[in-house]
Tab-separated table of C-alpha atoms in Angstrom:
chain	number	residue	atom	x	y	z
C	181	UNK	CA	13.273	-10.013	23.013
C	182	UNK	CA	10.052	-7.436	23.441
C	183	UNK	CA	11.835	-4.471	21.857
C	184	UNK	CA	13.135	-6.669	18.937
C	185	UNK	CA	9.816	-8.379	18.257
C	186	UNK	CA	8.301	-4.869	18.167
C	187	UNK	CA	10.919	-3.847	15.836
C	188	UNK	CA	10.228	-6.641	13.725
C	189	UNK	CA	6.875	-5.787	13.823
C	190	UNK	CA	7.162	-2.545	11.806
C	191	UNK	CA	10.196	-4.242	9.627
C	192	UNK	CA	7.415	-6.204	8.489
C	193	UNK	CA	6.093	-2.919	6.047
C	194	UNK	CA	8.913	-2.863	4.484
C	195	UNK	CA	9.431	-6.196	3.099
C	196	UNK	CA	6.164	-6.143	1.086
C	197	UNK	CA	6.575	-3.174	-1.002
C	198	UNK	CA	10.376	-3.944	-1.393
C	199	UNK	CA	9.950	-7.236	-2.579
C	200	UNK	CA	7.043	-6.137	-5.258
C	201	UNK	CA	9.027	-2.735	-6.538
C	202	UNK	CA	12.447	-4.930	-6.627
C	203	UNK	CA	12.713	-6.236	-10.369
C	204	UNK	CA	11.383	-2.263	-11.288
C	205	UNK	CA	15.006	-1.045	-11.918
C	206	UNK	CA	16.363	-5.047	-13.287
C	207	UNK	CA	13.821	-5.617	-15.806
C	208	UNK	CA	16.509	-5.490	-18.771
C	209	UNK	CA	18.655	-7.898	-16.915
C	210	UNK	CA	15.934	-10.523	-16.118
C	211	UNK	CA	14.586	-10.180	-19.611
C	212	UNK	CA	18.228	-10.568	-21.054
C	213	UNK	CA	19.036	-13.727	-18.691
C	214	UNK	CA	15.706	-15.784	-20.376
C	215	UNK	CA	15.986	-13.903	-24.200
C	216	UNK	CA	12.955	-11.859	-23.450
C	217	UNK	CA	12.224	-8.133	-23.742
C	218	UNK	CA	12.367	-5.900	-21.010
C	219	UNK	CA	8.222	-5.199	-21.823
C	220	UNK	CA	7.754	-8.907	-21.167
C	221	UNK	CA	9.827	-8.864	-18.166
C	222	UNK	CA	7.578	-5.989	-16.322
C	223	UNK	CA	5.363	-9.045	-16.837
C	224	UNK	CA	6.678	-9.916	-13.176
C	225	UNK	CA	5.295	-6.901	-11.472
C	226	UNK	CA	1.750	-7.817	-12.704
C	227	UNK	CA	2.074	-11.594	-11.287
C	228	UNK	CA	3.476	-10.035	-7.850
C	229	UNK	CA	0.793	-7.623	-7.679
C	230	UNK	CA	-2.792	-9.627	-8.939
C	231	UNK	CA	-2.674	-12.683	-6.091
C	232	UNK	CA	-1.402	-10.189	-3.599
C	233	UNK	CA	-4.256	-7.754	-4.330
C	234	UNK	CA	-6.921	-10.489	-4.700
C	235	UNK	CA	-6.140	-13.084	-1.644
C	236	UNK	CA	-5.995	-9.594	0.472
C	237	UNK	CA	-9.849	-9.795	0.086
C	238	UNK	CA	-10.131	-12.849	2.321
C	239	UNK	CA	-6.585	-13.287	4.161
C	240	UNK	CA	-7.099	-10.826	6.956
C	241	UNK	CA	-10.264	-12.855	7.885
C	242	UNK	CA	-8.270	-16.131	7.336
C	243	UNK	CA	-5.421	-14.940	9.867
C	244	UNK	CA	-8.392	-14.380	12.639
C	245	UNK	CA	-9.125	-17.846	12.449
C	246	UNK	CA	-6.007	-19.100	12.835
C	247	UNK	CA	-3.838	-16.522	14.662
C	248	UNK	CA	-1.353	-13.555	13.979
C	249	UNK	CA	1.825	-15.149	15.363
C	250	UNK	CA	1.067	-18.604	13.426
C	251	UNK	CA	0.000	-16.566	10.176
C	252	UNK	CA	2.957	-14.545	9.879
C	253	UNK	CA	5.511	-16.988	10.676
C	254	UNK	CA	4.020	-19.121	7.879
C	255	UNK	CA	3.474	-16.528	5.463
C	256	UNK	CA	7.451	-15.284	6.179
C	257	UNK	CA	8.713	-19.010	5.792
C	258	UNK	CA	6.672	-18.717	2.258
C	259	UNK	CA	8.143	-15.376	1.294
C	260	UNK	CA	11.542	-16.694	1.859
C	261	UNK	CA	10.711	-20.438	-0.033
C	262	UNK	CA	9.684	-18.333	-2.630
C	263	UNK	CA	12.197	-15.615	-3.074
C	264	UNK	CA	14.745	-18.339	-3.446
C	265	UNK	CA	12.549	-20.132	-5.872
C	266	UNK	CA	12.884	-16.609	-8.178
C	267	UNK	CA	16.782	-16.634	-7.507
C	268	UNK	CA	16.960	-19.900	-8.884
C	269	UNK	CA	14.614	-19.749	-11.566
C	270	UNK	CA	15.919	-22.035	-14.345
C	271	UNK	CA	13.341	-20.572	-17.138
C	272	UNK	CA	11.074	-17.088	-17.348
C	273	UNK	CA	7.917	-19.432	-16.406
C	274	UNK	CA	9.512	-20.209	-13.597
C	275	UNK	CA	9.975	-16.909	-12.116
C	276	UNK	CA	6.581	-15.555	-13.317
C	277	UNK	CA	5.389	-18.469	-10.977
C	278	UNK	CA	7.769	-17.699	-7.709
C	279	UNK	CA	6.411	-13.861	-8.092
C	280	UNK	CA	2.827	-15.025	-7.890
C	281	UNK	CA	3.640	-16.892	-5.064
C	282	UNK	CA	5.730	-14.093	-3.633
C	283	UNK	CA	2.652	-11.841	-3.970
C	284	UNK	CA	0.344	-14.371	-2.464
C	285	UNK	CA	2.575	-14.965	0.527
C	286	UNK	CA	2.922	-11.493	1.297
C	287	UNK	CA	-0.771	-11.027	1.291
C	288	UNK	CA	-1.115	-12.693	4.483
C	289	UNK	CA	1.566	-9.950	6.347
C	290	UNK	CA	0.677	-6.899	5.667
C	291	UNK	CA	-2.920	-6.797	7.233
C	292	UNK	CA	-1.881	-9.143	10.315
C	293	UNK	CA	0.807	-6.881	10.837
C	294	UNK	CA	-1.613	-3.361	11.050
C	295	UNK	CA	-4.465	-5.989	13.088
C	296	UNK	CA	-1.409	-7.013	15.563
C	297	UNK	CA	-0.600	-3.102	15.539
C	298	UNK	CA	-4.011	-1.816	16.462
C	299	UNK	CA	-4.348	-4.455	19.435
C	300	UNK	CA	-1.110	-3.610	20.918
C	301	UNK	CA	-1.345	0.105	20.749
C	302	UNK	CA	-3.132	2.252	22.918
C	303	UNK	CA	-6.117	3.922	20.919
C	304	UNK	CA	-4.932	7.299	21.587
C	305	UNK	CA	-1.358	6.688	20.044
C	306	UNK	CA	-2.593	4.532	17.141
C	307	UNK	CA	-2.368	7.276	14.151
C	308	UNK	CA	1.612	7.734	15.186
C	309	UNK	CA	1.871	3.892	15.033
C	310	UNK	CA	-0.125	3.492	11.860
C	311	UNK	CA	2.293	6.581	10.569
C	312	UNK	CA	5.746	4.386	11.413
C	313	UNK	CA	3.883	1.640	9.995
C	314	UNK	CA	3.355	3.864	6.898
C	315	UNK	CA	6.755	5.210	6.809
C	316	UNK	CA	8.443	1.797	6.577
C	317	UNK	CA	6.320	1.038	3.350
C	318	UNK	CA	7.337	3.928	1.841
C	319	UNK	CA	11.013	3.033	2.757
C	320	UNK	CA	10.613	-0.347	1.193
C	321	UNK	CA	9.147	1.113	-2.136
C	322	UNK	CA	11.454	3.713	-2.504
C	323	UNK	CA	14.831	1.592	-1.632
C	324	UNK	CA	13.571	-1.013	-3.374
C	325	UNK	CA	14.452	-0.164	-7.146
C	326	UNK	CA	18.181	1.029	-5.816
C	327	UNK	CA	18.963	-2.054	-4.166
C	328	UNK	CA	17.861	-3.933	-7.124
C	329	UNK	CA	19.674	-2.264	-9.650
C	330	UNK	CA	23.335	-2.188	-7.218
C	331	UNK	CA	22.364	-6.557	-6.820
C	332	UNK	CA	22.088	-5.999	-10.541
C	333	UNK	CA	25.831	-5.278	-10.943
C	334	UNK	CA	26.748	-8.379	-9.537
C	335	UNK	CA	23.612	-10.902	-10.426
C	336	UNK	CA	19.658	-9.595	-10.418
C	337	UNK	CA	19.352	-12.929	-8.440
C	338	UNK	CA	20.824	-12.340	-5.612
C	339	UNK	CA	18.250	-9.273	-4.801
C	340	UNK	CA	15.745	-12.449	-4.006
C	341	UNK	CA	18.059	-13.561	-1.845
C	342	UNK	CA	18.715	-10.597	-0.047
C	343	UNK	CA	14.788	-10.786	0.496
C	344	UNK	CA	14.630	-14.180	1.621
C	345	UNK	CA	17.247	-13.841	4.274
C	346	UNK	CA	15.399	-10.848	5.499
C	347	UNK	CA	12.125	-12.894	5.688
C	348	UNK	CA	13.587	-15.462	7.666
C	349	UNK	CA	14.905	-12.798	10.229
C	350	UNK	CA	11.346	-11.934	10.430
C	351	UNK	CA	10.165	-14.940	11.000
C	352	UNK	CA	12.325	-15.439	13.462
C	353	UNK	CA	11.000	-12.629	15.625
C	354	UNK	CA	7.394	-13.101	14.855
C	355	UNK	CA	5.160	-10.080	16.191
C	356	UNK	CA	4.261	-9.255	19.449
C	357	UNK	CA	1.724	-11.583	21.787
C	358	UNK	CA	-1.732	-9.885	22.178
C	359	UNK	CA	-4.399	-10.346	24.493
C	360	UNK	CA	-6.698	-11.198	21.279
C	361	UNK	CA	-7.788	-14.620	20.945
C	362	UNK	CA	-8.179	-16.011	17.217
C	363	UNK	CA	-11.678	-15.864	16.026
C	364	UNK	CA	-12.492	-19.357	14.403
C	365	UNK	CA	-15.487	-18.298	13.811
C	366	UNK	CA	-14.487	-14.974	11.970
C	367	UNK	CA	-16.504	-14.933	8.418
C	368	UNK	CA	-15.776	-13.406	5.433
C	369	UNK	CA	-19.305	-11.618	5.617
C	370	UNK	CA	-18.348	-9.966	8.689
C	371	UNK	CA	-15.824	-7.900	6.997
C	372	UNK	CA	-17.671	-6.477	4.272
C	373	UNK	CA	-19.907	-4.130	6.556
C	374	UNK	CA	-20.161	-0.192	5.799
C	375	UNK	CA	-17.452	0.725	8.021
C	376	UNK	CA	-15.110	-1.416	5.806
C	377	UNK	CA	-16.602	-0.465	2.402
C	378	UNK	CA	-16.194	3.384	2.868
C	379	UNK	CA	-12.799	3.792	3.219
C	380	UNK	CA	-11.892	0.912	0.836
C	381	UNK	CA	-13.846	3.006	-1.776
C	382	UNK	CA	-11.282	5.874	-0.500
C	383	UNK	CA	-8.234	3.523	-0.701
C	384	UNK	CA	-9.378	2.288	-4.409
C	385	UNK	CA	-9.298	6.007	-5.393
C	386	UNK	CA	-6.799	7.727	-2.953
C	387	UNK	CA	-4.044	5.180	-4.158
C	388	UNK	CA	-5.123	4.783	-8.151
C	389	UNK	CA	-4.864	8.502	-8.444
C	390	UNK	CA	-1.907	9.125	-6.039
C	391	UNK	CA	0.638	6.355	-6.048
C	392	UNK	CA	-0.984	5.035	-9.190
C	393	UNK	CA	-0.191	8.190	-11.149
C	394	UNK	CA	3.471	7.735	-11.221
C	395	UNK	CA	3.676	6.465	-14.915
C	396	UNK	CA	1.756	9.696	-15.856
C	397	UNK	CA	4.256	11.950	-14.258
C	398	UNK	CA	7.006	10.202	-16.149
C	399	UNK	CA	5.174	10.375	-19.341
C	400	UNK	CA	4.834	14.246	-18.788
C	401	UNK	CA	8.403	14.538	-17.870
C	402	UNK	CA	9.728	12.260	-20.984
C	403	UNK	CA	6.673	14.215	-23.423
C	404	UNK	CA	7.202	18.096	-22.698
C	405	UNK	CA	10.549	17.915	-20.667
C	406	UNK	CA	12.529	15.491	-22.981
C	407	UNK	CA	14.080	13.842	-19.195
C	408	UNK	CA	15.790	10.499	-19.766
C	409	UNK	CA	15.131	7.310	-17.944
C	410	UNK	CA	17.737	7.743	-15.590
C	411	UNK	CA	16.593	11.385	-14.693
C	412	UNK	CA	12.856	10.526	-14.564
C	413	UNK	CA	13.603	7.562	-12.038
C	414	UNK	CA	15.538	9.424	-9.907
C	415	UNK	CA	13.097	12.534	-9.688
C	416	UNK	CA	10.189	10.242	-9.213
C	417	UNK	CA	11.565	9.083	-6.297
C	418	UNK	CA	10.688	12.320	-4.444
C	419	UNK	CA	7.207	11.090	-3.387
C	420	UNK	CA	8.733	8.059	-1.351
C	421	UNK	CA	11.293	10.258	0.163
C	422	UNK	CA	8.775	12.647	1.048
C	423	UNK	CA	6.228	10.085	2.250
C	424	UNK	CA	8.684	8.614	4.542
C	425	UNK	CA	9.356	11.902	5.977
C	426	UNK	CA	6.173	12.872	7.028
C	427	UNK	CA	4.193	9.650	7.682
C	428	UNK	CA	4.532	10.014	11.194
C	429	UNK	CA	3.736	13.399	11.326
C	430	UNK	CA	0.645	12.606	9.907
C	431	UNK	CA	0.359	9.627	12.323
C	432	UNK	CA	0.376	12.436	15.224
C	433	UNK	CA	-1.906	14.791	13.389
C	434	UNK	CA	-4.692	11.839	13.310
C	435	UNK	CA	-4.307	11.162	16.870
C	436	UNK	CA	-4.939	14.891	17.751
C	437	UNK	CA	-7.396	15.809	14.582
C	438	UNK	CA	-9.128	12.378	14.052
C	439	UNK	CA	-8.587	10.123	10.561
C	440	UNK	CA	-11.825	11.113	8.992
C	441	UNK	CA	-10.186	14.890	8.974
C	442	UNK	CA	-6.754	14.081	7.832
C	443	UNK	CA	-8.178	11.633	5.041
C	444	UNK	CA	-10.161	14.709	3.426
C	445	UNK	CA	-7.034	17.283	4.081
C	446	UNK	CA	-4.602	14.410	2.437
C	447	UNK	CA	-6.971	13.426	-0.534
C	448	UNK	CA	-7.928	17.218	-1.388
C	449	UNK	CA	-4.272	18.442	-0.975
C	450	UNK	CA	-3.139	15.736	-3.405
C	451	UNK	CA	-5.865	16.752	-5.711
C	452	UNK	CA	-4.590	20.274	-5.962
C	453	UNK	CA	-0.922	18.685	-6.319
C	454	UNK	CA	-1.675	16.392	-8.826
C	455	UNK	CA	-3.434	19.141	-10.732
C	456	UNK	CA	-0.391	21.273	-10.774
C	457	UNK	CA	2.049	18.698	-11.697
C	458	UNK	CA	-0.109	18.276	-15.098
C	459	UNK	CA	-0.448	22.087	-15.233
C	460	UNK	CA	3.100	23.298	-14.524
C	461	UNK	CA	5.051	25.094	-17.354
C	462	UNK	CA	7.939	23.993	-15.423
C	463	UNK	CA	9.641	20.855	-14.784
C	464	UNK	CA	11.100	21.846	-11.484
C	465	UNK	CA	7.377	22.496	-10.165
C	466	UNK	CA	6.423	19.532	-11.930
C	467	UNK	CA	9.059	17.722	-9.421
C	468	UNK	CA	8.487	19.246	-6.419
C	469	UNK	CA	4.390	19.061	-6.978
C	470	UNK	CA	4.838	15.142	-6.858
C	471	UNK	CA	7.542	15.067	-4.005
C	472	UNK	CA	4.641	16.822	-2.074
C	473	UNK	CA	1.951	14.438	-3.272
C	474	UNK	CA	3.744	11.559	-1.120
C	475	UNK	CA	2.817	13.466	1.610
C	476	UNK	CA	-0.921	13.628	0.674
C	477	UNK	CA	-0.795	9.962	0.462
C	478	UNK	CA	0.584	9.039	3.684
C	479	UNK	CA	-2.409	11.573	4.838
C	480	UNK	CA	-5.248	9.273	3.043
C	481	UNK	CA	-3.374	5.568	3.592
C	482	UNK	CA	-2.183	6.387	7.409
C	483	UNK	CA	-5.982	7.924	7.491
C	484	UNK	CA	-7.778	5.386	5.746
C	485	UNK	CA	-6.126	2.395	8.464
C	486	UNK	CA	-7.071	4.267	11.412
C	487	UNK	CA	-10.249	4.304	10.284
C	488	UNK	CA	-10.996	0.875	10.057
C	489	UNK	CA	-8.656	-0.414	12.976
C	490	UNK	CA	-10.575	1.934	15.379
C	491	UNK	CA	-13.807	0.724	14.303
C	492	UNK	CA	-15.882	-1.614	16.447
C	493	UNK	CA	-15.679	-4.327	14.007
C	494	UNK	CA	-14.470	-7.762	15.771
C	495	UNK	CA	-13.028	-8.945	12.499
C	496	UNK	CA	-10.583	-5.787	12.047
C	497	UNK	CA	-8.028	-8.255	10.546
C	498	UNK	CA	-10.582	-8.993	7.922
C	499	UNK	CA	-11.609	-5.455	7.202
C	500	UNK	CA	-7.978	-3.854	6.776
C	501	UNK	CA	-7.057	-6.799	4.478
C	502	UNK	CA	-10.025	-5.637	2.441
C	503	UNK	CA	-9.039	-1.841	2.502
C	504	UNK	CA	-5.708	-2.912	1.450
C	505	UNK	CA	-7.056	-5.197	-1.503
C	506	UNK	CA	-8.805	-2.495	-2.727
C	507	UNK	CA	-6.133	0.395	-2.489
C	508	UNK	CA	-3.647	-2.153	-4.616
C	509	UNK	CA	-6.628	-2.590	-7.296
C	510	UNK	CA	-6.711	1.135	-7.696
C	511	UNK	CA	-3.227	1.198	-8.449
C	512	UNK	CA	-3.594	-1.643	-10.721
C	513	UNK	CA	-6.734	0.474	-12.493
C	514	UNK	CA	-4.702	3.525	-12.790
C	515	UNK	CA	-3.169	2.756	-16.312
C	516	UNK	CA	-6.112	1.363	-17.661
C	517	UNK	CA	-8.264	4.193	-16.745
C	518	UNK	CA	-5.983	7.202	-16.906
C	519	UNK	CA	-3.760	6.510	-20.279
C	520	UNK	CA	-6.828	6.662	-22.675
C	521	UNK	CA	-7.422	10.072	-20.736
C	522	UNK	CA	-3.862	11.156	-21.546
C	523	UNK	CA	-3.710	10.198	-24.749
C	524	UNK	CA	-6.946	12.048	-25.717
C	525	UNK	CA	-5.774	15.076	-23.986
C	526	UNK	CA	-2.709	15.127	-21.621
C	527	UNK	CA	-4.822	17.704	-18.913
C	528	UNK	CA	-7.613	15.266	-18.495
C	529	UNK	CA	-5.175	12.831	-17.489
C	530	UNK	CA	-3.996	15.017	-14.463
C	531	UNK	CA	-7.132	17.000	-13.945
C	532	UNK	CA	-9.596	13.917	-13.859
C	533	UNK	CA	-7.858	11.850	-10.858
C	534	UNK	CA	-7.594	15.606	-9.068
C	535	UNK	CA	-11.082	15.968	-9.613
C	536	UNK	CA	-11.915	12.361	-8.129
C	537	UNK	CA	-9.120	12.628	-5.027
C	538	UNK	CA	-11.274	15.890	-3.803
C	539	UNK	CA	-14.693	14.979	-4.554
C	540	UNK	CA	-14.445	11.048	-3.715
C	541	UNK	CA	-13.049	10.882	-0.239
C	542	UNK	CA	-15.052	14.285	1.251
C	543	UNK	CA	-18.896	12.313	-0.589
C	544	UNK	CA	-18.026	8.962	1.407
C	545	UNK	CA	-16.797	10.324	4.841
C	546	UNK	CA	-19.711	13.171	4.393
C	547	UNK	CA	-22.420	10.215	3.784
C	548	UNK	CA	-20.548	7.787	6.730
C	549	UNK	CA	-21.251	10.493	9.110
C	550	UNK	CA	-24.641	10.839	8.311
C	551	UNK	CA	-25.296	7.072	7.963
C	552	UNK	CA	-23.594	6.796	11.700
C	553	UNK	CA	-25.732	9.219	12.851
C	554	UNK	CA	-29.145	7.692	12.065
C	555	UNK	CA	-28.213	4.473	12.678
C	556	UNK	CA	-26.387	4.958	16.455
C	557	UNK	CA	-28.470	7.772	18.312
C	558	UNK	CA	-27.089	8.683	21.851
C	559	UNK	CA	-28.393	7.123	24.296
C	560	UNK	CA	-30.711	9.688	26.318
C	561	UNK	CA	-30.975	12.312	23.474
C	562	UNK	CA	-34.206	13.649	22.742
C	563	UNK	CA	-35.828	12.125	19.879
C	564	UNK	CA	-35.589	13.941	16.543
C	565	UNK	CA	-38.001	16.769	15.411
C	566	UNK	CA	-40.949	15.330	13.485
């Protein structure tokens, strides 16, 4: 059962992104069932993501109080029940409510799973463990539109039945036992410390300017190269595929070179690739640049998780949930920030996020090193020169 439980720990990384993105390819079918337009049906994405991101500000800390095993099992059961509610929704309003409850349930899985990985993995192997977790998240994000589309050939409601069955299976498996005891007195304030805020800022900018920019790439493929919806959707999956294939190698690089180095390398590479995707005159080059951006995104995401989980903060579950919350808030903010720039001049829509990717993580990590040096002098070190 130990190996099965460990496998379930990583499989849990897949179900959250999968549940969030499963409606992206079946919006016309969902809208048609309730007499709504595909645009109105797109609100099923918003209703899932908003409670998911907001509740993650506190879910990790609450899980520290309750204990990971109990928290994850209850969250999976709630996820299954709300998925069945979505599958049986008799009105559009009920579907939206079920999606909001799905997102709320999932906010209590991802940060807890990450904290359990940190507590049950030797520190020198944590990077590759987080890389495997990241690859499973990428697999869920990439496969969701395909599975949703295939089930919609029969009935779109079947997609939610599949999610419910998987969630029940994960609840049965639970998560591995660790030596860490529940922190009954874990406070919300203990998660909002500099060692958490710095990675959270990077997560907000990094995911907003990388994973949150797929819509802008789709705009360019349409406006400049005239590609249809099917072609655009297929080509955009390269981001998730490359992220899935490279996440474990990125984790190994973190173990070898350190999370701080890899997050700066990943964000800088991502900035260059976003600039290339926004300026290349060839569609093939845009597609290749966007696909490689998937590797850069994993470099940022796996590294920030490692930065938080390798810290000495006792409330690691709370800290990682804050970081994950800011990550998805960044993605939600991307359209608001970059669509007006793209509309004023298409180059600005890509060059501004590229510049943010190159500058913000480098500045934040540099300031963090300086703060750490001033705050924590080594014992026995000579006093600084006056």
